[in-house]
């Protein structure tokens, strides 16, 4: 199906961004090579133009600047193409993670029902493992909308970002929150018999890994897993470059961007074969919770989602996989302007609402 016309201008901007990023990286490598040739590689590095300064005159790193720009862009996205979330009661907690940094958790409660137990869903945001967070406006709004519409307490995990904190930090934080949630469910107003997990993109990778860690370590009764545009194989073997080619993005640029995600998240290339980094590569997927998987036609990760659903089914796990036609990776953001995004949201809400069954 042709790409939805809504994405035409966004695609042009995205292509310019990727090409610019590739050219900047090439210039940096050439500069370093020239410095080595001249024998002055030990000379102090120049601060990149536009790096700017932070509080107390401290210079911001390019990574810090990128994250500030990302959250500003996200705020604009919510205002122009998204849908604000309703005002709900929220409560924050700090969960300790043995051997890793503690993690902040925010619970979004549906309106009413105080004093009764509601289903809960542990949810993990997207952002290529290196940006994003529960304070990002579109993430916060989505959690509010879904909590209210599905009448489920959304338990949002503000996991640590790479490369400051690499794999398996994020999976260990998610597992610690899951254990904490079950142990304190009644006190938190959550029904321990009706808990699911969900995630988007990188967050979906962590969510899928969490179900494996839980199966093998703790055996807590997760009812469902809802995975939106998941990355399930960081070796890259299931990347579908036909989607990028259809968008006019050159193969080398698409692969460079996708490989950079793995390099940022993983401490060593060999970690990509660890099932907690690449759940699709687990020796067995038997005994995992039922799965609802949503992918997009113009997303190179569509192959990851389809392959993961197929493996789950082969090993006796109930799994559905839906591909939304004519749309891209971050379609769920555009609920304010795109009917397919609103349908996507209704389908996620429907999957979450099934936690009420039984």
CSV table of C-alpha atoms in Angstrom, one decimal:
chain,number,residue,atom,x,y,z
A,1,UNK,CA,0.0,0.0,0.0
A,2,UNK,CA,1.4,3.5,-0.7
A,3,UNK,CA,2.7,5.5,2.2
A,4,UNK,CA,0.1,7.7,3.8
A,5,UNK,CA,0.4,11.2,2.3
A,6,UNK,CA,0.6,12.6,5.8
A,7,UNK,CA,4.2,11.3,6.0
A,8,UNK,CA,5.5,12.8,2.8
A,9,UNK,CA,7.1,16.0,4.2
A,10,UNK,CA,8.2,14.1,7.4
A,11,UNK,CA,10.0,11.6,5.2
A,12,UNK,CA,11.9,14.3,3.3
A,13,UNK,CA,13.0,15.8,6.7
A,14,UNK,CA,14.0,12.4,8.0
A,15,UNK,CA,16.0,11.6,4.9
A,16,UNK,CA,17.9,14.9,5.2
A,17,UNK,CA,18.6,14.2,8.8
A,18,UNK,CA,20.0,10.7,8.2
A,19,UNK,CA,22.1,11.8,5.3
A,20,UNK,CA,23.4,14.8,7.3
A,21,UNK,CA,24.2,12.5,10.2
A,22,UNK,CA,26.1,10.1,7.9
A,23,UNK,CA,28.1,13.0,6.3
A,24,UNK,CA,29.0,14.4,9.7
A,25,UNK,CA,30.2,11.1,10.9
A,26,UNK,CA,32.3,10.7,7.7
A,27,UNK,CA,33.8,14.2,8.3
A,28,UNK,CA,34.7,13.3,11.9
A,29,UNK,CA,36.5,10.1,10.8
A,30,UNK,CA,38.4,11.9,8.0
A,31,UNK,CA,39.5,14.6,10.5
A,32,UNK,CA,40.8,12.0,12.9
A,33,UNK,CA,42.6,10.1,10.1
A,34,UNK,CA,44.2,13.4,8.9
A,35,UNK,CA,45.3,14.2,12.5
A,36,UNK,CA,47.0,10.8,12.7
A,37,UNK,CA,48.7,11.3,9.4
A,38,UNK,CA,50.0,14.7,10.5
A,39,UNK,CA,51.1,13.2,13.8
A,40,UNK,CA,49.1,15.5,16.0
A,41,UNK,CA,46.4,13.0,17.1
A,42,UNK,CA,47.1,13.9,20.8
A,43,UNK,CA,46.1,17.5,20.2
A,44,UNK,CA,43.1,18.6,22.3
A,45,UNK,CA,39.8,18.0,20.6
A,46,UNK,CA,37.8,21.0,19.6
A,47,UNK,CA,34.3,21.4,21.0
A,48,UNK,CA,31.8,20.7,18.3
A,49,UNK,CA,30.1,23.9,17.0
A,50,UNK,CA,26.8,24.6,18.8
A,51,UNK,CA,27.6,22.4,21.8
A,52,UNK,CA,26.6,25.3,24.1
A,53,UNK,CA,26.8,25.5,27.8
A,54,UNK,CA,24.6,24.2,30.6
A,55,UNK,CA,24.1,25.3,34.2
A,56,UNK,CA,27.0,27.2,35.8
A,57,UNK,CA,28.7,27.6,32.4
A,58,UNK,CA,29.4,23.8,32.0
A,59,UNK,CA,29.5,22.7,28.4
A,60,UNK,CA,26.8,20.3,27.3
A,61,UNK,CA,28.0,17.2,25.5
A,62,UNK,CA,26.5,16.4,22.1
A,63,UNK,CA,24.5,13.6,23.7
A,64,UNK,CA,23.0,15.9,26.3
A,65,UNK,CA,22.2,18.4,23.6
A,66,UNK,CA,20.6,15.7,21.5
A,67,UNK,CA,18.4,14.6,24.4
A,68,UNK,CA,17.3,18.2,25.1
A,69,UNK,CA,16.4,18.6,21.5
A,70,UNK,CA,14.5,15.3,21.5
A,71,UNK,CA,12.3,16.2,24.4
A,72,UNK,CA,11.6,19.6,22.9
A,73,UNK,CA,10.6,18.0,19.6
A,74,UNK,CA,8.4,15.5,21.5
A,75,UNK,CA,6.6,18.4,23.2
A,76,UNK,CA,6.0,19.9,19.8
A,77,UNK,CA,4.7,16.6,18.4
A,78,UNK,CA,2.2,16.2,21.2
A,79,UNK,CA,0.9,19.8,20.6
A,80,UNK,CA,0.7,19.5,16.8
A,81,UNK,CA,-0.1,15.9,15.9
A,82,UNK,CA,-0.8,14.1,19.2
A,83,UNK,CA,-3.6,13.8,21.7
A,84,UNK,CA,-3.2,15.1,25.3
A,85,UNK,CA,-3.9,12.6,28.1
A,86,UNK,CA,-6.6,13.1,30.7
A,87,UNK,CA,-5.8,14.3,34.2
A,88,UNK,CA,-5.4,11.1,36.3
A,89,UNK,CA,-4.1,10.3,39.7
A,90,UNK,CA,-0.4,9.3,39.6
A,91,UNK,CA,2.0,8.0,42.2
A,92,UNK,CA,5.8,7.7,41.9
A,93,UNK,CA,8.1,5.2,43.6
A,94,UNK,CA,11.9,4.4,43.5
A,95,UNK,CA,12.6,0.7,43.1
A,96,UNK,CA,16.0,-0.7,44.2
A,97,UNK,CA,17.8,-3.0,41.7
A,98,UNK,CA,20.5,-5.1,43.2
A,99,UNK,CA,23.8,-4.5,41.4
A,100,UNK,CA,22.3,-1.8,39.2
A,101,UNK,CA,21.0,1.8,39.5
A,102,UNK,CA,17.6,2.2,41.2
A,103,UNK,CA,14.7,3.0,38.9
A,104,UNK,CA,11.9,5.5,39.0
A,105,UNK,CA,8.4,4.1,38.5
A,106,UNK,CA,5.2,6.1,37.9
A,107,UNK,CA,1.8,4.5,38.2
A,108,UNK,CA,-1.2,6.0,36.3
A,109,UNK,CA,-4.5,5.0,37.9
A,110,UNK,CA,-7.8,5.0,36.0
A,111,UNK,CA,-10.5,7.4,37.4
A,112,UNK,CA,-12.7,6.0,40.1
A,113,UNK,CA,-12.4,2.6,41.7
A,114,UNK,CA,-10.3,3.8,44.7
A,115,UNK,CA,-10.3,1.1,47.2
A,116,UNK,CA,-10.7,-1.7,44.6
A,117,UNK,CA,-8.0,-3.6,42.8
A,118,UNK,CA,-7.5,-2.9,39.1
A,119,UNK,CA,-5.4,-4.8,36.5
A,120,UNK,CA,-1.9,-3.5,36.0
A,121,UNK,CA,0.4,-3.3,33.1
A,122,UNK,CA,4.2,-2.7,33.4
A,123,UNK,CA,5.1,-0.5,30.4
A,124,UNK,CA,8.4,0.4,28.8
A,125,UNK,CA,9.0,3.4,26.5
A,126,UNK,CA,10.7,3.5,23.1
A,127,UNK,CA,13.7,5.6,22.0
A,128,UNK,CA,16.4,3.3,20.6
A,129,UNK,CA,17.6,2.6,24.2
A,130,UNK,CA,19.3,6.1,24.3
A,131,UNK,CA,16.6,8.7,24.4
A,132,UNK,CA,13.1,8.9,25.9
A,133,UNK,CA,11.6,8.5,29.3
A,134,UNK,CA,8.4,8.6,31.3
A,135,UNK,CA,8.5,12.4,31.3
A,136,UNK,CA,8.4,12.7,27.6
A,137,UNK,CA,5.1,14.4,26.7
A,138,UNK,CA,3.9,11.9,24.1
A,139,UNK,CA,4.8,8.9,26.4
A,140,UNK,CA,3.1,10.5,29.4
A,141,UNK,CA,0.0,11.3,27.3
A,142,UNK,CA,-0.2,7.8,25.9
A,143,UNK,CA,0.0,6.2,29.4
A,144,UNK,CA,-2.8,8.5,30.6
A,145,UNK,CA,-5.0,7.8,27.6
A,146,UNK,CA,-4.5,4.0,27.9
A,147,UNK,CA,-5.0,3.9,31.6
A,148,UNK,CA,-8.3,5.7,31.3
A,149,UNK,CA,-9.6,3.9,28.3
A,150,UNK,CA,-8.6,0.4,29.3
A,151,UNK,CA,-9.2,1.0,33.0
A,152,UNK,CA,-5.8,-0.5,33.8
A,153,UNK,CA,-3.1,0.9,36.1
A,154,UNK,CA,-0.2,1.7,33.8
A,155,UNK,CA,3.1,1.1,35.6
A,156,UNK,CA,5.7,3.1,33.7
A,157,UNK,CA,9.4,2.3,34.1
A,158,UNK,CA,11.9,5.1,33.7
A,159,UNK,CA,14.8,2.7,32.8
A,160,UNK,CA,18.3,4.0,32.5
A,161,UNK,CA,19.6,5.1,29.1
A,162,UNK,CA,22.5,3.8,27.0
A,163,UNK,CA,25.4,4.3,26.5
A,164,UNK,CA,25.8,5.5,30.1
A,165,UNK,CA,24.1,2.3,31.2
A,166,UNK,CA,24.4,-0.6,28.9
A,167,UNK,CA,22.7,-4.0,28.6
A,168,UNK,CA,21.6,-5.8,30.8
A,169,UNK,CA,20.9,-2.8,33.1
A,170,UNK,CA,17.5,-2.1,31.5
A,171,UNK,CA,16.3,-5.7,31.6
A,172,UNK,CA,17.4,-6.0,35.2
A,173,UNK,CA,15.6,-2.8,36.2
A,174,UNK,CA,12.4,-4.0,34.5
A,175,UNK,CA,12.6,-7.4,36.2
A,176,UNK,CA,13.1,-5.7,39.6
A,177,UNK,CA,10.1,-3.6,39.0
A,178,UNK,CA,8.0,-6.6,38.0
A,179,UNK,CA,9.0,-8.4,41.2
A,180,UNK,CA,8.3,-5.3,43.3
A,181,UNK,CA,4.9,-4.8,41.6
A,182,UNK,CA,3.8,-8.4,42.5
A,183,UNK,CA,5.1,-8.2,46.0
A,184,UNK,CA,3.3,-4.9,46.7
A,185,UNK,CA,0.3,-5.2,44.3
A,186,UNK,CA,-2.5,-5.1,46.8
A,187,UNK,CA,-0.9,-2.1,48.6
A,188,UNK,CA,-0.5,-0.4,45.2
A,189,UNK,CA,-4.2,-1.1,44.3
A,190,UNK,CA,-3.3,-3.6,41.6
A,191,UNK,CA,-4.7,-7.1,41.2
A,192,UNK,CA,-1.7,-9.5,41.3
A,193,UNK,CA,-3.7,-12.0,39.2
A,194,UNK,CA,-4.2,-9.5,36.3
A,195,UNK,CA,-0.8,-8.1,35.4
A,196,UNK,CA,0.6,-7.7,31.9
A,197,UNK,CA,3.7,-6.1,30.3
A,198,UNK,CA,3.9,-3.8,27.3
A,199,UNK,CA,6.6,-1.9,25.4
A,200,UNK,CA,7.3,0.1,22.2
A,201,UNK,CA,10.3,-0.3,20.0
A,202,UNK,CA,13.3,-0.6,22.3
A,203,UNK,CA,10.9,-0.8,25.2
A,204,UNK,CA,9.2,-3.8,23.5
A,205,UNK,CA,12.6,-5.5,23.3
A,206,UNK,CA,13.0,-5.0,27.0
A,207,UNK,CA,9.4,-6.2,27.6
A,208,UNK,CA,9.9,-9.4,25.6
A,209,UNK,CA,13.2,-10.0,27.4
A,210,UNK,CA,11.4,-9.4,30.7
A,211,UNK,CA,9.0,-12.3,30.0
A,212,UNK,CA,12.0,-14.6,29.4
A,213,UNK,CA,13.7,-13.5,32.6
A,214,UNK,CA,10.5,-14.0,34.6
A,215,UNK,CA,9.9,-17.4,33.1
A,216,UNK,CA,13.4,-18.6,33.9
A,217,UNK,CA,13.9,-16.9,37.3
A,218,UNK,CA,10.6,-16.0,39.1
A,219,UNK,CA,7.7,-17.6,37.3
A,220,UNK,CA,5.3,-14.7,38.1
A,221,UNK,CA,1.9,-15.0,36.3
A,222,UNK,CA,2.2,-12.4,33.6
A,223,UNK,CA,-1.1,-12.5,31.7
A,224,UNK,CA,-0.2,-10.9,28.4
A,225,UNK,CA,2.6,-9.0,26.5
A,226,UNK,CA,1.7,-6.2,24.1
A,227,UNK,CA,4.7,-5.4,21.8
A,228,UNK,CA,4.5,-2.4,19.5
A,229,UNK,CA,7.1,-2.2,16.6
A,230,UNK,CA,9.4,-4.5,18.6
A,231,UNK,CA,13.1,-5.1,18.0
A,232,UNK,CA,13.7,-8.7,18.8
A,233,UNK,CA,17.0,-9.5,17.2
A,234,UNK,CA,19.9,-7.1,17.6
A,235,UNK,CA,22.2,-9.2,15.3
A,236,UNK,CA,20.2,-7.5,12.5
A,237,UNK,CA,19.4,-10.7,10.7
A,238,UNK,CA,15.7,-9.9,10.6
A,239,UNK,CA,15.9,-6.3,9.5
A,240,UNK,CA,13.7,-5.8,6.5
A,241,UNK,CA,15.5,-3.2,4.3
A,242,UNK,CA,12.7,-3.3,1.7
A,243,UNK,CA,10.8,-0.9,4.0
A,244,UNK,CA,13.7,1.6,4.0
A,245,UNK,CA,14.2,1.2,0.3
A,246,UNK,CA,10.6,1.9,-0.3
A,247,UNK,CA,11.1,5.2,1.6
A,248,UNK,CA,14.1,6.1,-0.6
A,249,UNK,CA,16.6,5.7,2.3
A,250,UNK,CA,19.9,4.2,0.9
A,251,UNK,CA,20.7,0.8,2.3
A,252,UNK,CA,24.1,1.9,3.8
A,253,UNK,CA,22.4,4.8,5.7
A,254,UNK,CA,19.6,2.6,7.0
A,255,UNK,CA,22.0,-0.2,8.2
A,256,UNK,CA,24.4,2.4,9.7
A,257,UNK,CA,21.5,3.8,11.8
A,258,UNK,CA,20.2,0.4,12.9
A,259,UNK,CA,23.7,-0.9,13.8
A,260,UNK,CA,24.4,2.3,15.9
A,261,UNK,CA,21.4,1.4,18.1
A,262,UNK,CA,23.0,-2.0,18.9
A,263,UNK,CA,26.4,-0.5,19.4
A,264,UNK,CA,25.0,2.1,21.9
A,265,UNK,CA,23.0,-0.5,23.9
A,266,UNK,CA,25.4,-3.4,24.0
A,267,UNK,CA,28.8,-3.4,25.7
A,268,UNK,CA,30.2,-6.1,23.3
A,269,UNK,CA,29.0,-7.2,19.8
A,270,UNK,CA,28.7,-10.7,21.2
A,271,UNK,CA,25.9,-9.5,23.6
A,272,UNK,CA,23.6,-9.4,20.6
A,273,UNK,CA,23.3,-13.1,20.8
A,274,UNK,CA,22.2,-13.1,24.4
A,275,UNK,CA,18.4,-13.9,24.5
A,276,UNK,CA,17.8,-11.1,26.9
A,277,UNK,CA,19.1,-8.7,24.2
A,278,UNK,CA,17.6,-10.6,21.3
A,279,UNK,CA,14.6,-12.5,22.6
A,280,UNK,CA,14.1,-14.1,19.1
A,281,UNK,CA,17.3,-16.0,19.6
A,282,UNK,CA,16.3,-17.7,22.8
A,283,UNK,CA,16.6,-21.5,22.6
A,284,UNK,CA,13.0,-21.8,23.7
A,285,UNK,CA,10.0,-19.4,23.8
A,286,UNK,CA,7.7,-22.0,25.3
A,287,UNK,CA,5.8,-21.0,28.4
A,288,UNK,CA,5.7,-17.3,27.7
A,289,UNK,CA,2.6,-15.1,28.1
A,290,UNK,CA,0.2,-14.7,25.1
A,291,UNK,CA,1.4,-11.9,22.8
A,292,UNK,CA,-0.2,-9.1,20.8
A,293,UNK,CA,2.4,-7.7,18.3
A,294,UNK,CA,1.8,-4.6,16.2
A,295,UNK,CA,4.1,-3.7,13.3
A,296,UNK,CA,4.1,-1.0,10.5
A,297,UNK,CA,4.5,-1.6,6.8
A,298,UNK,CA,7.2,1.0,6.3
A,299,UNK,CA,9.4,0.0,9.2
A,300,UNK,CA,12.5,-2.1,8.8
A,301,UNK,CA,11.7,-3.7,12.2
A,302,UNK,CA,8.5,-5.3,10.7
A,303,UNK,CA,10.5,-8.5,10.1
A,304,UNK,CA,11.5,-8.7,13.8
A,305,UNK,CA,7.9,-8.6,14.9
A,306,UNK,CA,6.6,-11.1,12.4
A,307,UNK,CA,9.5,-13.5,13.1
A,308,UNK,CA,8.9,-13.3,16.8
A,309,UNK,CA,5.2,-14.0,16.5
A,310,UNK,CA,5.9,-17.0,14.2
A,311,UNK,CA,8.4,-18.5,16.7
A,312,UNK,CA,5.9,-18.0,19.6
A,313,UNK,CA,3.2,-19.8,17.7
A,314,UNK,CA,5.6,-22.6,16.7
A,315,UNK,CA,6.3,-23.2,20.4
A,316,UNK,CA,2.7,-23.2,21.5
A,317,UNK,CA,2.3,-19.6,22.7
A,318,UNK,CA,-0.9,-17.8,21.6
A,319,UNK,CA,0.3,-14.8,19.5
A,320,UNK,CA,-1.3,-12.4,17.1
A,321,UNK,CA,0.6,-10.1,14.8
A,322,UNK,CA,-1.0,-7.2,12.9
A,323,UNK,CA,0.8,-5.1,10.3
A,324,UNK,CA,-0.6,-1.6,9.7
A,325,UNK,CA,-0.4,-0.7,6.0
A,326,UNK,CA,0.9,2.6,4.7
A,327,UNK,CA,2.4,3.8,8.0
A,328,UNK,CA,5.8,4.1,9.7
A,329,UNK,CA,7.6,3.1,12.9
A,330,UNK,CA,6.3,5.9,15.1
A,331,UNK,CA,2.7,5.9,13.9
A,332,UNK,CA,1.2,5.6,17.5
A,333,UNK,CA,2.4,9.2,18.1
A,334,UNK,CA,0.0,10.7,15.6
A,335,UNK,CA,-3.4,10.1,17.2
A,336,UNK,CA,-4.4,13.7,16.7
A,337,UNK,CA,-4.2,13.7,12.9
A,338,UNK,CA,-4.1,10.1,11.6
A,339,UNK,CA,-7.0,7.6,11.6
A,340,UNK,CA,-4.6,4.6,11.4
A,341,UNK,CA,-2.9,5.9,14.6
A,342,UNK,CA,-6.2,6.1,16.3
A,343,UNK,CA,-7.1,2.6,15.2
A,344,UNK,CA,-3.7,1.4,16.5
A,345,UNK,CA,-4.4,3.0,19.9
A,346,UNK,CA,-7.9,1.4,20.1
A,347,UNK,CA,-6.3,-2.0,19.3
A,348,UNK,CA,-3.7,-1.5,22.1
A,349,UNK,CA,-6.5,-0.5,24.5
A,350,UNK,CA,-8.5,-3.5,23.6
A,351,UNK,CA,-5.5,-5.8,24.3
A,352,UNK,CA,-4.9,-4.1,27.6
A,353,UNK,CA,-8.6,-4.3,28.5
A,354,UNK,CA,-8.4,-8.1,28.2
A,355,UNK,CA,-6.7,-8.1,31.5
A,356,UNK,CA,-10.1,-7.6,33.0
A,357,UNK,CA,-11.2,-11.0,31.7
A,358,UNK,CA,-11.4,-13.9,34.1
